[in-house]
mmCIF file with all atom_site columns, C-alpha atoms in Angstrom:
data_model
loop_
_atom_site.group_PDB
_atom_site.id
_atom_site.type_symbol
_atom_site.label_atom_id
_atom_site.label_alt_id
_atom_site.label_comp_id
_atom_site.label_asym_id
_atom_site.label_entity_id
_atom_site.label_seq_id
_atom_site.pdbx_PDB_ins_code
_atom_site.Cartn_x
_atom_site.Cartn_y
_atom_site.Cartn_z
_atom_site.occupancy
_atom_site.B_iso_or_equiv
_atom_site.pdbx_formal_charge
_atom_site.auth_seq_id
_atom_site.auth_comp_id
_atom_site.auth_asym_id
_atom_site.auth_atom_id
_atom_site.pdbx_PDB_model_num
ATOM 1   C CA . UNK A 1 1   ? -8.573  -9.651  10.132  1.00 0.00 ? 219 UNK A CA 1
ATOM 2   C CA . UNK A 1 2   ? -8.650  -13.275 11.256  1.00 0.00 ? 220 UNK A CA 1
ATOM 3   C CA . UNK A 1 3   ? -6.817  -13.116 14.634  1.00 0.00 ? 221 UNK A CA 1
ATOM 4   C CA . UNK A 1 4   ? -4.147  -15.792 15.261  1.00 0.00 ? 222 UNK A CA 1
ATOM 5   C CA . UNK A 1 5   ? -4.623  -17.510 18.512  1.00 0.00 ? 223 UNK A CA 1
ATOM 6   C CA . UNK A 1 6   ? -2.149  -19.530 20.737  1.00 0.00 ? 224 UNK A CA 1
ATOM 7   C CA . UNK A 1 7   ? -4.193  -22.292 21.143  1.00 0.00 ? 225 UNK A CA 1
ATOM 8   C CA . UNK A 1 8   ? -2.601  -24.289 24.016  1.00 0.00 ? 226 UNK A CA 1
ATOM 9   C CA . UNK A 1 9   ? -1.286  -21.474 25.934  1.00 0.00 ? 227 UNK A CA 1
ATOM 10  C CA . UNK A 1 10  ? -3.245  -19.297 28.616  1.00 0.00 ? 228 UNK A CA 1
ATOM 11  C CA . UNK A 1 11  ? -3.954  -15.769 27.876  1.00 0.00 ? 229 UNK A CA 1
ATOM 12  C CA . UNK A 1 12  ? -1.979  -14.623 30.863  1.00 0.00 ? 230 UNK A CA 1
ATOM 13  C CA . UNK A 1 13  ? 0.998   -16.365 29.721  1.00 0.00 ? 231 UNK A CA 1
ATOM 14  C CA . UNK A 1 14  ? 0.916   -15.097 26.188  1.00 0.00 ? 232 UNK A CA 1
ATOM 15  C CA . UNK A 1 15  ? 0.615   -11.704 27.639  1.00 0.00 ? 233 UNK A CA 1
ATOM 16  C CA . UNK A 1 16  ? 3.506   -12.241 29.902  1.00 0.00 ? 234 UNK A CA 1
ATOM 17  C CA . UNK A 1 17  ? 5.815   -13.667 27.105  1.00 0.00 ? 235 UNK A CA 1
ATOM 18  C CA . UNK A 1 18  ? 5.252   -10.534 25.004  1.00 0.00 ? 236 UNK A CA 1
ATOM 19  C CA . UNK A 1 19  ? 6.201   -8.345  27.763  1.00 0.00 ? 237 UNK A CA 1
ATOM 20  C CA . UNK A 1 20  ? 9.144   -10.150 28.639  1.00 0.00 ? 238 UNK A CA 1
ATOM 21  C CA . UNK A 1 21  ? 10.431  -10.553 25.125  1.00 0.00 ? 239 UNK A CA 1
ATOM 22  C CA . UNK A 1 22  ? 9.790   -6.914  24.757  1.00 0.00 ? 240 UNK A CA 1
ATOM 23  C CA . UNK A 1 23  ? 12.264  -6.174  27.651  1.00 0.00 ? 241 UNK A CA 1
ATOM 24  C CA . UNK A 1 24  ? 9.517   -4.948  30.174  1.00 0.00 ? 242 UNK A CA 1
ATOM 25  C CA . UNK A 1 25  ? 11.346  -3.302  33.057  1.00 0.00 ? 243 UNK A CA 1
ATOM 26  C CA . UNK A 1 26  ? 8.935   -4.503  35.807  1.00 0.00 ? 244 UNK A CA 1
ATOM 27  C CA . UNK A 1 27  ? 9.639   -7.396  38.012  1.00 0.00 ? 245 UNK A CA 1
ATOM 28  C CA . UNK A 1 28  ? 5.869   -7.923  38.415  1.00 0.00 ? 246 UNK A CA 1
ATOM 29  C CA . UNK A 1 29  ? 5.190   -9.032  34.794  1.00 0.00 ? 247 UNK A CA 1
ATOM 30  C CA . UNK A 1 30  ? 3.213   -12.159 35.611  1.00 0.00 ? 248 UNK A CA 1
ATOM 31  C CA . UNK A 1 31  ? 0.943   -9.602  37.758  1.00 0.00 ? 249 UNK A CA 1
ATOM 32  C CA . UNK A 1 32  ? 0.744   -7.181  35.037  1.00 0.00 ? 250 UNK A CA 1
ATOM 33  C CA . UNK A 1 33  ? -0.313  -9.491  32.523  1.00 0.00 ? 251 UNK A CA 1
ATOM 34  C CA . UNK A 1 34  ? -3.030  -11.153 34.589  1.00 0.00 ? 252 UNK A CA 1
ATOM 35  C CA . UNK A 1 35  ? -4.124  -7.648  35.385  1.00 0.00 ? 253 UNK A CA 1
ATOM 36  C CA . UNK A 1 36  ? -4.140  -6.635  31.896  1.00 0.00 ? 254 UNK A CA 1
ATOM 37  C CA . UNK A 1 37  ? -6.461  -9.798  31.169  1.00 0.00 ? 255 UNK A CA 1
ATOM 38  C CA . UNK A 1 38  ? -9.022  -9.038  33.786  1.00 0.00 ? 256 UNK A CA 1
ATOM 39  C CA . UNK A 1 39  ? -9.014  -5.010  32.919  1.00 0.00 ? 257 UNK A CA 1
ATOM 40  C CA . UNK A 1 40  ? -9.664  -6.279  29.363  1.00 0.00 ? 258 UNK A CA 1
ATOM 41  C CA . UNK A 1 41  ? -12.460 -8.748  30.199  1.00 0.00 ? 259 UNK A CA 1
ATOM 42  C CA . UNK A 1 42  ? -10.241 -11.720 29.175  1.00 0.00 ? 260 UNK A CA 1
ATOM 43  C CA . UNK A 1 43  ? -10.179 -14.565 31.484  1.00 0.00 ? 261 UNK A CA 1
ATOM 44  C CA . UNK A 1 44  ? -6.400  -15.069 32.305  1.00 0.00 ? 262 UNK A CA 1
ATOM 45  C CA . UNK A 1 45  ? -6.679  -18.834 32.407  1.00 0.00 ? 263 UNK A CA 1
ATOM 46  C CA . UNK A 1 46  ? -8.506  -19.019 29.158  1.00 0.00 ? 264 UNK A CA 1
ATOM 47  C CA . UNK A 1 47  ? -6.468  -20.665 26.326  1.00 0.00 ? 265 UNK A CA 1
ATOM 48  C CA . UNK A 1 48  ? -6.662  -19.698 22.538  1.00 0.00 ? 266 UNK A CA 1
ATOM 49  C CA . UNK A 1 49  ? -8.884  -22.715 21.714  1.00 0.00 ? 267 UNK A CA 1
ATOM 50  C CA . UNK A 1 50  ? -11.525 -21.258 24.131  1.00 0.00 ? 268 UNK A CA 1
ATOM 51  C CA . UNK A 1 51  ? -11.543 -17.761 23.132  1.00 0.00 ? 269 UNK A CA 1
ATOM 52  C CA . UNK A 1 52  ? -13.970 -16.305 20.499  1.00 0.00 ? 270 UNK A CA 1
ATOM 53  C CA . UNK A 1 53  ? -12.436 -14.688 17.784  1.00 0.00 ? 271 UNK A CA 1
ATOM 54  C CA . UNK A 1 54  ? -13.339 -11.327 19.027  1.00 0.00 ? 272 UNK A CA 1
ATOM 55  C CA . UNK A 1 55  ? -11.428 -12.071 22.332  1.00 0.00 ? 273 UNK A CA 1
ATOM 56  C CA . UNK A 1 56  ? -8.594  -13.496 20.457  1.00 0.00 ? 274 UNK A CA 1
ATOM 57  C CA . UNK A 1 57  ? -8.400  -10.227 18.485  1.00 0.00 ? 275 UNK A CA 1
ATOM 58  C CA . UNK A 1 58  ? -8.482  -8.254  21.891  1.00 0.00 ? 276 UNK A CA 1
ATOM 59  C CA . UNK A 1 59  ? -5.969  -10.384 23.255  1.00 0.00 ? 277 UNK A CA 1
ATOM 60  C CA . UNK A 1 60  ? -3.667  -9.602  20.267  1.00 0.00 ? 278 UNK A CA 1
ATOM 61  C CA . UNK A 1 61  ? -4.330  -5.842  20.633  1.00 0.00 ? 279 UNK A CA 1
ATOM 62  C CA . UNK A 1 62  ? -3.793  -6.033  24.268  1.00 0.00 ? 280 UNK A CA 1
ATOM 63  C CA . UNK A 1 63  ? -0.608  -7.455  23.726  1.00 0.00 ? 281 UNK A CA 1
ATOM 64  C CA . UNK A 1 64  ? 0.594   -5.000  20.990  1.00 0.00 ? 282 UNK A CA 1
ATOM 65  C CA . UNK A 1 65  ? -0.367  -2.014  23.390  1.00 0.00 ? 283 UNK A CA 1
ATOM 66  C CA . UNK A 1 66  ? 1.252   -3.476  26.731  1.00 0.00 ? 284 UNK A CA 1
ATOM 67  C CA . UNK A 1 67  ? 4.355   -3.437  24.959  1.00 0.00 ? 285 UNK A CA 1
ATOM 68  C CA . UNK A 1 68  ? 4.106   0.591   24.717  1.00 0.00 ? 286 UNK A CA 1
ATOM 69  C CA . UNK A 1 69  ? 5.775   0.754   21.348  1.00 0.00 ? 287 UNK A CA 1
ATOM 70  C CA . UNK A 1 70  ? 6.769   4.352   20.038  1.00 0.00 ? 288 UNK A CA 1
ATOM 71  C CA . UNK A 1 71  ? 4.696   3.186   16.601  1.00 0.00 ? 289 UNK A CA 1
ATOM 72  C CA . UNK A 1 72  ? 1.753   1.128   16.904  1.00 0.00 ? 290 UNK A CA 1
ATOM 73  C CA . UNK A 1 73  ? 0.252   0.065   13.506  1.00 0.00 ? 291 UNK A CA 1
ATOM 74  C CA . UNK A 1 74  ? -3.402  -1.202  13.557  1.00 0.00 ? 292 UNK A CA 1
ATOM 75  C CA . UNK A 1 75  ? -4.886  -3.169  10.863  1.00 0.00 ? 293 UNK A CA 1
ATOM 76  C CA . UNK A 1 76  ? -8.703  -2.977  11.157  1.00 0.00 ? 294 UNK A CA 1
ATOM 77  C CA . UNK A 1 77  ? -8.464  -3.327  14.936  1.00 0.00 ? 295 UNK A CA 1
ATOM 78  C CA . UNK A 1 78  ? -12.280 -3.645  15.421  1.00 0.00 ? 296 UNK A CA 1
ATOM 79  C CA . UNK A 1 79  ? -13.411 -5.927  12.288  1.00 0.00 ? 297 UNK A CA 1
ATOM 80  C CA . UNK A 1 80  ? -15.616 -8.805  13.437  1.00 0.00 ? 298 UNK A CA 1
ATOM 81  C CA . UNK A 1 81  ? -15.730 -7.445  16.802  1.00 0.00 ? 299 UNK A CA 1
ATOM 82  C CA . UNK A 1 82  ? -18.798 -6.941  18.958  1.00 0.00 ? 300 UNK A CA 1
ATOM 83  C CA . UNK A 1 83  ? -19.914 -3.825  20.483  1.00 0.00 ? 301 UNK A CA 1
ATOM 84  C CA . UNK A 1 84  ? -18.756 -4.221  24.004  1.00 0.00 ? 302 UNK A CA 1
ATOM 85  C CA . UNK A 1 85  ? -15.150 -5.270  22.888  1.00 0.00 ? 303 UNK A CA 1
ATOM 86  C CA . UNK A 1 86  ? -15.094 -2.451  20.503  1.00 0.00 ? 304 UNK A CA 1
ATOM 87  C CA . UNK A 1 87  ? -15.617 -0.047  23.291  1.00 0.00 ? 305 UNK A CA 1
ATOM 88  C CA . UNK A 1 88  ? -12.660 -1.397  25.275  1.00 0.00 ? 306 UNK A CA 1
ATOM 89  C CA . UNK A 1 89  ? -10.578 -0.897  22.038  1.00 0.00 ? 307 UNK A CA 1
ATOM 90  C CA . UNK A 1 90  ? -11.776 2.240   21.185  1.00 0.00 ? 308 UNK A CA 1
ATOM 91  C CA . UNK A 1 91  ? -11.029 3.569   24.804  1.00 0.00 ? 309 UNK A CA 1
ATOM 92  C CA . UNK A 1 92  ? -7.621  2.317   24.721  1.00 0.00 ? 310 UNK A CA 1
ATOM 93  C CA . UNK A 1 93  ? -6.941  3.913   21.161  1.00 0.00 ? 311 UNK A CA 1
ATOM 94  C CA . UNK A 1 94  ? -8.230  7.430   22.529  1.00 0.00 ? 312 UNK A CA 1
ATOM 95  C CA . UNK A 1 95  ? -5.930  7.301   25.417  1.00 0.00 ? 313 UNK A CA 1
ATOM 96  C CA . UNK A 1 96  ? -2.864  6.028   23.508  1.00 0.00 ? 314 UNK A CA 1
ATOM 97  C CA . UNK A 1 97  ? -0.207  8.739   23.604  1.00 0.00 ? 315 UNK A CA 1
ATOM 98  C CA . UNK A 1 98  ? 2.437   7.725   21.134  1.00 0.00 ? 316 UNK A CA 1
ATOM 99  C CA . UNK A 1 99  ? 2.248   7.702   17.384  1.00 0.00 ? 317 UNK A CA 1
ATOM 100 C CA . UNK A 1 100 ? -0.352  5.237   15.796  1.00 0.00 ? 318 UNK A CA 1
ATOM 101 C CA . UNK A 1 101 ? -1.341  4.384   12.155  1.00 0.00 ? 319 UNK A CA 1
ATOM 102 C CA . UNK A 1 102 ? -4.646  2.770   11.829  1.00 0.00 ? 320 UNK A CA 1
ATOM 103 C CA . UNK A 1 103 ? -6.065  1.235   8.681   1.00 0.00 ? 321 UNK A CA 1
ATOM 104 C CA . UNK A 1 104 ? -10.002 1.079   8.909   1.00 0.00 ? 322 UNK A CA 1
ATOM 105 C CA . UNK A 1 105 ? -13.118 0.891   6.815   1.00 0.00 ? 323 UNK A CA 1
ATOM 106 C CA . UNK A 1 106 ? -15.132 2.075   9.957   1.00 0.00 ? 324 UNK A CA 1
ATOM 107 C CA . UNK A 1 107 ? -16.224 5.660   9.773   1.00 0.00 ? 325 UNK A CA 1
ATOM 108 C CA . UNK A 1 108 ? -16.727 5.661   13.687  1.00 0.00 ? 326 UNK A CA 1
ATOM 109 C CA . UNK A 1 109 ? -12.930 5.118   14.251  1.00 0.00 ? 327 UNK A CA 1
ATOM 110 C CA . UNK A 1 110 ? -11.807 8.295   12.272  1.00 0.00 ? 328 UNK A CA 1
ATOM 111 C CA . UNK A 1 111 ? -12.762 10.485  15.132  1.00 0.00 ? 329 UNK A CA 1
ATOM 112 C CA . UNK A 1 112 ? -9.554  9.021   16.738  1.00 0.00 ? 330 UNK A CA 1
ATOM 113 C CA . UNK A 1 113 ? -7.019  10.029  14.534  1.00 0.00 ? 331 UNK A CA 1
ATOM 114 C CA . UNK A 1 114 ? -5.178  13.579  13.759  1.00 0.00 ? 332 UNK A CA 1
ATOM 115 C CA . UNK A 1 115 ? -4.830  12.948  10.296  1.00 0.00 ? 333 UNK A CA 1
ATOM 116 C CA . UNK A 1 116 ? -6.915  11.079  7.615   1.00 0.00 ? 334 UNK A CA 1
ATOM 117 C CA . UNK A 1 117 ? -5.715  9.821   4.341   1.00 0.00 ? 335 UNK A CA 1
ATOM 118 C CA . UNK A 1 118 ? -8.473  8.498   2.209   1.00 0.00 ? 336 UNK A CA 1
ATOM 119 C CA . UNK A 1 119 ? -7.312  5.997   -0.250  1.00 0.00 ? 337 UNK A CA 1
ATOM 120 C CA . UNK A 1 120 ? -9.165  4.883   -3.715  1.00 0.00 ? 338 UNK A CA 1
ATOM 121 C CA . UNK A 1 121 ? -7.477  2.289   -5.866  1.00 0.00 ? 339 UNK A CA 1
ATOM 122 C CA . UNK A 1 122 ? -4.029  3.247   -4.142  1.00 0.00 ? 340 UNK A CA 1
ATOM 123 C CA . UNK A 1 123 ? -4.466  6.758   -4.724  1.00 0.00 ? 341 UNK A CA 1
ATOM 124 C CA . UNK A 1 124 ? -4.516  9.417   -1.955  1.00 0.00 ? 342 UNK A CA 1
ATOM 125 C CA . UNK A 1 125 ? -7.842  11.309  -2.761  1.00 0.00 ? 343 UNK A CA 1
ATOM 126 C CA . UNK A 1 126 ? -7.953  13.114  0.587   1.00 0.00 ? 344 UNK A CA 1
ATOM 127 C CA . UNK A 1 127 ? -5.807  14.104  3.224   1.00 0.00 ? 345 UNK A CA 1
ATOM 128 C CA . UNK A 1 128 ? -6.722  16.337  6.458   1.00 0.00 ? 346 UNK A CA 1
ATOM 129 C CA . UNK A 1 129 ? -8.400  16.616  9.887   1.00 0.00 ? 347 UNK A CA 1
ATOM 130 C CA . UNK A 1 130 ? -11.471 14.856  10.751  1.00 0.00 ? 348 UNK A CA 1
ATOM 131 C CA . UNK A 1 131 ? -13.411 18.205  10.793  1.00 0.00 ? 349 UNK A CA 1
ATOM 132 C CA . UNK A 1 132 ? -12.346 18.825  7.058   1.00 0.00 ? 350 UNK A CA 1
ATOM 133 C CA . UNK A 1 133 ? -13.138 15.027  6.293   1.00 0.00 ? 351 UNK A CA 1
ATOM 134 C CA . UNK A 1 134 ? -16.790 15.522  7.628   1.00 0.00 ? 352 UNK A CA 1
ATOM 135 C CA . UNK A 1 135 ? -17.487 18.497  5.702   1.00 0.00 ? 353 UNK A CA 1
ATOM 136 C CA . UNK A 1 136 ? -17.027 16.393  2.501   1.00 0.00 ? 354 UNK A CA 1
ATOM 137 C CA . UNK A 1 137 ? -19.293 13.779  3.469   1.00 0.00 ? 355 UNK A CA 1
ATOM 138 C CA . UNK A 1 138 ? -23.181 14.657  3.594   1.00 0.00 ? 356 UNK A CA 1
ATOM 139 C CA . UNK A 1 139 ? -25.536 12.412  5.178   1.00 0.00 ? 357 UNK A CA 1
ATOM 140 C CA . UNK A 1 140 ? -28.843 14.094  3.986   1.00 0.00 ? 358 UNK A CA 1
ATOM 141 C CA . UNK A 1 141 ? -30.476 12.980  0.754   1.00 0.00 ? 359 UNK A CA 1
ATOM 142 C CA . UNK A 1 142 ? -31.073 9.661   -1.113  1.00 0.00 ? 360 UNK A CA 1
ATOM 143 C CA . UNK A 1 143 ? -29.120 7.050   -3.040  1.00 0.00 ? 361 UNK A CA 1
ATOM 144 C CA . UNK A 1 144 ? -30.870 5.318   -6.028  1.00 0.00 ? 362 UNK A CA 1
ATOM 145 C CA . UNK A 1 145 ? -29.198 1.929   -6.607  1.00 0.00 ? 363 UNK A CA 1
ATOM 146 C CA . UNK A 1 146 ? -30.000 0.207   -10.063 1.00 0.00 ? 364 UNK A CA 1
ATOM 147 C CA . UNK A 1 147 ? -28.637 -3.536  -10.222 1.00 0.00 ? 365 UNK A CA 1
ATOM 148 C CA . UNK A 1 148 ? -28.900 -5.281  -13.920 1.00 0.00 ? 366 UNK A CA 1
ATOM 149 C CA . UNK A 1 149 ? -27.125 -8.521  -13.831 1.00 0.00 ? 367 UNK A CA 1
ATOM 150 C CA . UNK A 1 150 ? -23.965 -8.046  -12.173 1.00 0.00 ? 368 UNK A CA 1
ATOM 151 C CA . UNK A 1 151 ? -23.772 -4.333  -12.914 1.00 0.00 ? 369 UNK A CA 1
ATOM 152 C CA . UNK A 1 152 ? -24.797 -1.824  -10.380 1.00 0.00 ? 370 UNK A CA 1
ATOM 153 C CA . UNK A 1 153 ? -25.086 2.025   -10.761 1.00 0.00 ? 371 UNK A CA 1
ATOM 154 C CA . UNK A 1 154 ? -25.701 4.568   -8.100  1.00 0.00 ? 372 UNK A CA 1
ATOM 155 C CA . UNK A 1 155 ? -27.152 7.827   -8.327  1.00 0.00 ? 373 UNK A CA 1
ATOM 156 C CA . UNK A 1 156 ? -27.461 10.688  -5.656  1.00 0.00 ? 374 UNK A CA 1
ATOM 157 C CA . UNK A 1 157 ? -30.629 12.841  -5.008  1.00 0.00 ? 375 UNK A CA 1
ATOM 158 C CA . UNK A 1 158 ? -31.164 15.369  -2.730  1.00 0.00 ? 376 UNK A CA 1
ATOM 159 C CA . UNK A 1 159 ? -34.978 14.872  -2.062  1.00 0.00 ? 377 UNK A CA 1
ATOM 160 C CA . UNK A 1 160 ? -37.435 12.235  -3.396  1.00 0.00 ? 378 UNK A CA 1
ATOM 161 C CA . UNK A 1 161 ? -39.086 14.936  -5.597  1.00 0.00 ? 379 UNK A CA 1
ATOM 162 C CA . UNK A 1 162 ? -36.095 14.637  -7.794  1.00 0.00 ? 380 UNK A CA 1
ATOM 163 C CA . UNK A 1 163 ? -37.007 10.992  -8.449  1.00 0.00 ? 381 UNK A CA 1
ATOM 164 C CA . UNK A 1 164 ? -39.063 11.973  -11.493 1.00 0.00 ? 382 UNK A CA 1
ATOM 165 C CA . UNK A 1 165 ? -35.915 13.684  -13.086 1.00 0.00 ? 383 UNK A CA 1
ATOM 166 C CA . UNK A 1 166 ? -33.870 10.441  -12.956 1.00 0.00 ? 384 UNK A CA 1
ATOM 167 C CA . UNK A 1 167 ? -33.456 8.854   -16.239 1.00 0.00 ? 385 UNK A CA 1
ATOM 168 C CA . UNK A 1 168 ? -32.296 4.988   -16.237 1.00 0.00 ? 386 UNK A CA 1
ATOM 169 C CA . UNK A 1 169 ? -30.244 4.280   -19.298 1.00 0.00 ? 387 UNK A CA 1
ATOM 170 C CA . UNK A 1 170 ? -30.708 0.648   -18.825 1.00 0.00 ? 388 UNK A CA 1
ATOM 171 C CA . UNK A 1 171 ? -34.159 -0.711  -19.310 1.00 0.00 ? 389 UNK A CA 1
ATOM 172 C CA . UNK A 1 172 ? -33.396 -4.337  -18.180 1.00 0.00 ? 390 UNK A CA 1
ATOM 173 C CA . UNK A 1 173 ? -32.784 -3.513  -14.453 1.00 0.00 ? 391 UNK A CA 1
ATOM 174 C CA . UNK A 1 174 ? -33.306 -6.106  -12.154 1.00 0.00 ? 392 UNK A CA 1
ATOM 175 C CA . UNK A 1 175 ? -33.798 -4.274  -9.006  1.00 0.00 ? 393 UNK A CA 1
ATOM 176 C CA . UNK A 1 176 ? -34.020 -0.406  -8.059  1.00 0.00 ? 394 UNK A CA 1
ATOM 177 C CA . UNK A 1 177 ? -33.405 0.480   -4.446  1.00 0.00 ? 395 UNK A CA 1
ATOM 178 C CA . UNK A 1 178 ? -34.134 4.080   -2.948  1.00 0.00 ? 396 UNK A CA 1
ATOM 179 C CA . UNK A 1 179 ? -32.629 4.412   0.448   1.00 0.00 ? 397 UNK A CA 1
ATOM 180 C CA . UNK A 1 180 ? -31.091 7.276   2.626   1.00 0.00 ? 398 UNK A CA 1
ATOM 181 C CA . UNK A 1 181 ? -27.498 8.091   2.282   1.00 0.00 ? 399 UNK A CA 1
ATOM 182 C CA . UNK A 1 182 ? -25.404 6.729   5.112   1.00 0.00 ? 400 UNK A CA 1
ATOM 183 C CA . UNK A 1 183 ? -21.765 7.417   5.810   1.00 0.00 ? 401 UNK A CA 1
ATOM 184 C CA . UNK A 1 184 ? -20.688 4.320   4.476   1.00 0.00 ? 402 UNK A CA 1
ATOM 185 C CA . UNK A 1 185 ? -21.526 5.689   0.849   1.00 0.00 ? 403 UNK A CA 1
ATOM 186 C CA . UNK A 1 186 ? -18.155 7.869   0.907   1.00 0.00 ? 404 UNK A CA 1
ATOM 187 C CA . UNK A 1 187 ? -17.027 6.689   -2.264  1.00 0.00 ? 405 UNK A CA 1
ATOM 188 C CA . UNK A 1 188 ? -20.297 8.369   -3.948  1.00 0.00 ? 406 UNK A CA 1
ATOM 189 C CA . UNK A 1 189 ? -20.197 11.232  -1.604  1.00 0.00 ? 407 UNK A CA 1
ATOM 190 C CA . UNK A 1 190 ? -16.812 12.238  -2.438  1.00 0.00 ? 408 UNK A CA 1
ATOM 191 C CA . UNK A 1 191 ? -16.776 11.321  -5.899  1.00 0.00 ? 409 UNK A CA 1
ATOM 192 C CA . UNK A 1 192 ? -16.192 14.786  -7.526  1.00 0.00 ? 410 UNK A CA 1
ATOM 193 C CA . UNK A 1 193 ? -13.394 15.344  -5.236  1.00 0.00 ? 411 UNK A CA 1
ATOM 194 C CA . UNK A 1 194 ? -11.448 12.447  -6.863  1.00 0.00 ? 412 UNK A CA 1
ATOM 195 C CA . UNK A 1 195 ? -11.504 13.741  -10.278 1.00 0.00 ? 413 UNK A CA 1
#
């Protein structure tokens, strides 16, 4: 989540060191490191203390991919990253030809994987392809959210006309919100699959 930055080392040098330690076969590692920086819109001369958190994360991502590992493990690679940097990372992920395991909370990133494992409280509640997954996730309808103190309850309805049929058990509701369903409501949308 929070990228480690090499505060006093230049970005190109960090990449150079990573490639050298990984036993990169090329004699032109310095040039390759600088080119990777430029390709990913990172100033080769920038140091960790001058990089934004997003650029620091991009540098670490670039370092991992540059080593060309047989297995690449990514933990929320685009969390806290701006749209332009996300595109750089997504383009790289889309073209990565070796095995990759990615942990993500982003629905958008599911399109890059061959197989999805959806976990709830440490238990696999879904395993399958993106097409299988998208059949389970509806984006039509509404969610009624009822908040009372620290507790919240969500009810799914298909149309606003169903609101008249909704019975709220807690009369002391602090807030009632009706909104369109979003893909982020997966827990609600897949609830019957978990039982």
